[in-house]
Amino acid sequence: EIKEFSWEYIPTHCIISAAEWSQSVGTPLAKGKAVKDKNNKDSSYFYVDFEDKKTRVITLDSYDYIVEENERGYARYSAETWDRLSDEQMKWFAETALDPNKDGWNYIIASHNHLTDSGIVKTFGNSETVCAILEAFNNKTAFESDEYGIKVDFTNNTSKAILSIFGHTHRDFYTHDKRTGMLFLGSGNAKPMVYECSNSVY
């Protein structure tokens, strides 16, 4: 029996499954408009389109870990997907969510952790690949990755990824990323009058 906290194992009853999260949080928040991975009906990553605004909000799960049960009833965080996007999610993001066939749309990315190193909040494990995909999307170039089995061509793209919203840290700040041309907005101050966290601009 494991009595001490461990990043390797955690009791299964302490974990909210993807299906539970989808039914209790994701689906109600998206009001039935969430488009998920067609290969994973309970995917914790999805997008929602606002047709009248020509805007797509893509929600990424930067803790898309694999849950494995063992004989003791504990779940194991898989090294492949703890604090990172799973291979399947990365492929979905590049090949499905970032649709270059939309005419003049704006794309907003939402995630728990920051995509670039701001010096204030840490990135997730494979955020560098996400940024490389966004760079290709905004610069109308192709992107290919043998590691994730991705091959996309954004050369005819007329849309733009304009904003990344994230949390993780309890302070508000924003940065402009020259590589992707995007604004990155840290919005961790849900109750600024309670926490009295300072605002930072870089």
C-alpha positions as semicolon CSV with decimal commas, in nm:
position;residue;x (nm);y (nm);z (nm)
1;E;0,000;0,000;0,000
2;I;0,129;0,344;-0,092
3;K;0,087;0,583;0,201
4;E;0,291;0,881;0,083
5;F;0,213;1,113;-0,206
6;S;0,379;1,010;-0,530
7;W;0,377;1,147;-0,883
8;E;0,387;0,787;-0,999
9;Y;0,066;0,662;-0,841
10;I;-0,258;0,810;-0,714
11;P;-0,578;0,637;-0,594
12;T;-0,820;0,590;-0,883
13;H;-1,112;0,730;-0,680
14;C;-0,925;1,062;-0,661
15;I;-0,916;1,100;-1,038
16;I;-1,193;1,257;-1,244
17;S;-1,215;1,057;-1,562
18;A;-1,234;1,216;-1,905
19;A;-1,592;1,093;-1,936
20;E;-1,691;1,247;-1,601
21;W;-1,525;1,578;-1,687
22;S;-1,688;1,586;-2,029
23;Q;-2,036;1,523;-1,891
24;S;-2,012;1,750;-1,586
25;V;-1,800;2,041;-1,711
26;G;-1,698;2,043;-2,076
27;T;-2,034;1,972;-2,241
28;P;-2,240;2,212;-2,023
29;L;-1,988;2,496;-2,064
30;A;-1,981;2,455;-2,441
31;K;-2,361;2,431;-2,451
32;G;-2,347;2,131;-2,679
33;K;-2,129;2,305;-2,939
34;A;-1,798;2,140;-2,851
35;V;-1,635;1,956;-3,139
36;K;-1,417;1,677;-3,002
37;D;-1,169;1,437;-3,147
38;K;-1,373;1,201;-3,366
39;N;-1,150;0,918;-3,244
40;N;-1,213;1,004;-2,879
41;K;-1,572;1,096;-2,790
42;D;-1,471;1,196;-2,435
43;S;-1,165;1,397;-2,534
44;S;-1,085;1,670;-2,282
45;Y;-0,967;1,886;-2,572
46;F;-1,217;2,037;-2,814
47;Y;-1,306;2,347;-3,010
48;V;-1,614;2,567;-3,029
49;D;-1,701;2,781;-3,331
50;F;-1,870;3,121;-3,307
51;E;-1,994;3,153;-3,663
52;D;-2,123;3,510;-3,628
53;K;-1,780;3,622;-3,504
54;K;-1,581;3,399;-3,741
55;T;-1,389;3,284;-3,435
56;R;-1,284;2,938;-3,319
57;V;-1,180;2,877;-2,957
58;I;-0,957;2,571;-2,921
59;T;-0,925;2,428;-2,571
60;L;-0,614;2,215;-2,518
61;D;-0,559;1,979;-2,226
62;S;-0,197;2,019;-2,118
63;Y;-0,244;1,738;-1,864
64;D;-0,375;1,483;-2,108
65;Y;-0,225;1,193;-1,919
66;I;-0,297;0,825;-1,961
67;V;-0,458;0,660;-1,659
68;E;-0,348;0,303;-1,595
69;E;-0,492;0,087;-1,319
70;N;-0,291;-0,183;-1,149
71;E;-0,364;-0,465;-0,909
72;R;-0,369;-0,229;-0,609
73;G;-0,637;-0,009;-0,761
74;Y;-0,401;0,282;-0,814
75;A;-0,364;0,480;-1,133
76;R;-0,030;0,563;-1,283
77;Y;0,060;0,885;-1,457
78;S;0,221;0,784;-1,782
79;A;0,543;0,967;-1,863
80;E;0,420;1,007;-2,221
81;T;0,140;1,245;-2,137
82;W;0,183;1,394;-1,792
83;D;0,220;1,772;-1,826
84;R;0,197;1,759;-2,204
85;L;-0,038;1,701;-2,495
86;S;-0,082;1,339;-2,593
87;D;0,033;1,236;-2,939
88;E;-0,330;1,202;-3,045
89;Q;-0,418;1,549;-2,917
90;M;-0,120;1,707;-3,095
91;K;-0,221;1,546;-3,423
92;W;-0,584;1,657;-3,377
93;F;-0,471;2,013;-3,302
94;A;-0,258;2,041;-3,617
95;E;-0,472;1,849;-3,862
96;T;-0,828;1,917;-3,745
97;A;-0,864;2,209;-3,504
98;L;-0,641;2,448;-3,701
99;D;-0,849;2,436;-4,018
100;P;-0,680;2,640;-4,294
101;N;-0,993;2,622;-4,509
102;K;-1,183;2,868;-4,291
103;D;-1,196;3,205;-4,471
104;G;-1,051;3,486;-4,259
105;W;-1,130;3,338;-3,919
106;N;-0,962;3,418;-3,587
107;Y;-0,835;3,137;-3,367
108;I;-0,802;3,157;-2,988
109;I;-0,610;2,893;-2,794
110;A;-0,696;2,816;-2,431
111;S;-0,481;2,597;-2,206
112;H;-0,387;2,559;-1,843
113;N;-0,016;2,627;-1,891
114;H;0,166;2,887;-2,096
115;L;0,293;2,797;-2,444
116;T;0,610;3,005;-2,424
117;D;0,860;3,068;-2,145
118;S;0,761;3,398;-1,984
119;G;0,982;3,362;-1,678
120;I;0,667;3,368;-1,465
121;V;0,478;3,051;-1,549
122;K;0,623;2,729;-1,683
123;T;0,535;2,574;-2,015
124;F;0,409;2,220;-2,056
125;G;0,628;1,940;-2,186
126;N;0,575;1,967;-2,561
127;S;0,455;2,325;-2,591
128;E;0,746;2,397;-2,826
129;T;0,581;2,179;-3,090
130;V;0,248;2,360;-3,043
131;C;0,427;2,694;-3,099
132;A;0,597;2,557;-3,412
133;I;0,258;2,454;-3,549
134;L;0,110;2,797;-3,470
135;E;0,411;2,966;-3,632
136;A;0,353;2,766;-3,950
137;F;-0,020;2,840;-3,941
138;N;0,028;3,218;-3,904
139;N;0,316;3,238;-4,151
140;K;0,138;3,028;-4,414
141;T;0,399;2,754;-4,434
142;A;0,396;2,375;-4,405
143;F;0,466;2,176;-4,088
144;E;0,579;1,820;-4,058
145;S;0,669;1,603;-3,759
146;D;0,776;1,239;-3,775
147;E;0,746;1,218;-3,397
148;Y;0,373;1,292;-3,401
149;G;0,294;1,169;-3,751
150;I;0,183;1,516;-3,859
151;K;0,198;1,663;-4,207
152;V;0,001;1,982;-4,273
153;D;0,016;2,253;-4,537
154;F;-0,099;2,600;-4,434
155;T;0,024;2,786;-4,744
156;N;-0,329;2,884;-4,853
157;N;-0,442;2,975;-4,501
158;T;-0,632;3,305;-4,473
159;S;-0,705;3,279;-4,099
160;K;-0,495;3,381;-3,800
161;A;-0,424;3,249;-3,452
162;I;-0,436;3,573;-3,256
163;L;-0,454;3,491;-2,886
164;S;-0,351;3,231;-2,629
165;I;-0,525;3,241;-2,290
166;F;-0,382;3,045;-1,997
167;G;-0,378;3,031;-1,618
168;H;-0,167;2,826;-1,377
169;T;-0,023;3,125;-1,193
170;H;-0,230;3,356;-0,973
171;R;-0,145;3,681;-1,144
172;D;-0,245;3,860;-1,462
173;F;0,001;3,956;-1,733
174;Y;0,045;3,949;-2,107
175;T;0,325;3,905;-2,355
176;H;0,351;3,944;-2,731
177;D;0,529;3,657;-2,900
178;K;0,727;3,767;-3,205
179;R;0,769;3,412;-3,333
180;T;0,398;3,338;-3,370
181;G;0,277;3,699;-3,378
182;M;0,027;3,613;-3,104
183;L;-0,076;3,782;-2,783
184;F;-0,040;3,558;-2,476
185;L;-0,271;3,648;-2,189
186;G;-0,224;3,507;-1,839
187;S;-0,558;3,525;-1,663
188;G;-0,503;3,361;-1,327
189;N;-0,665;3,634;-1,118
190;A;-1,018;3,502;-1,089
191;K;-1,069;3,705;-0,767
192;P;-0,819;3,993;-0,771
193;M;-0,990;4,180;-0,486
194;V;-0,947;3,875;-0,263
195;Y;-0,596;3,767;-0,357
196;E;-0,465;4,118;-0,428
197;C;-0,216;3,978;-0,679
198;S;-0,005;4,231;-0,863
199;N;-0,047;4,280;-1,236
200;S;0,258;4,248;-1,457
201;V;0,309;4,362;-1,813
202;Y;0,610;4,254;-2,019
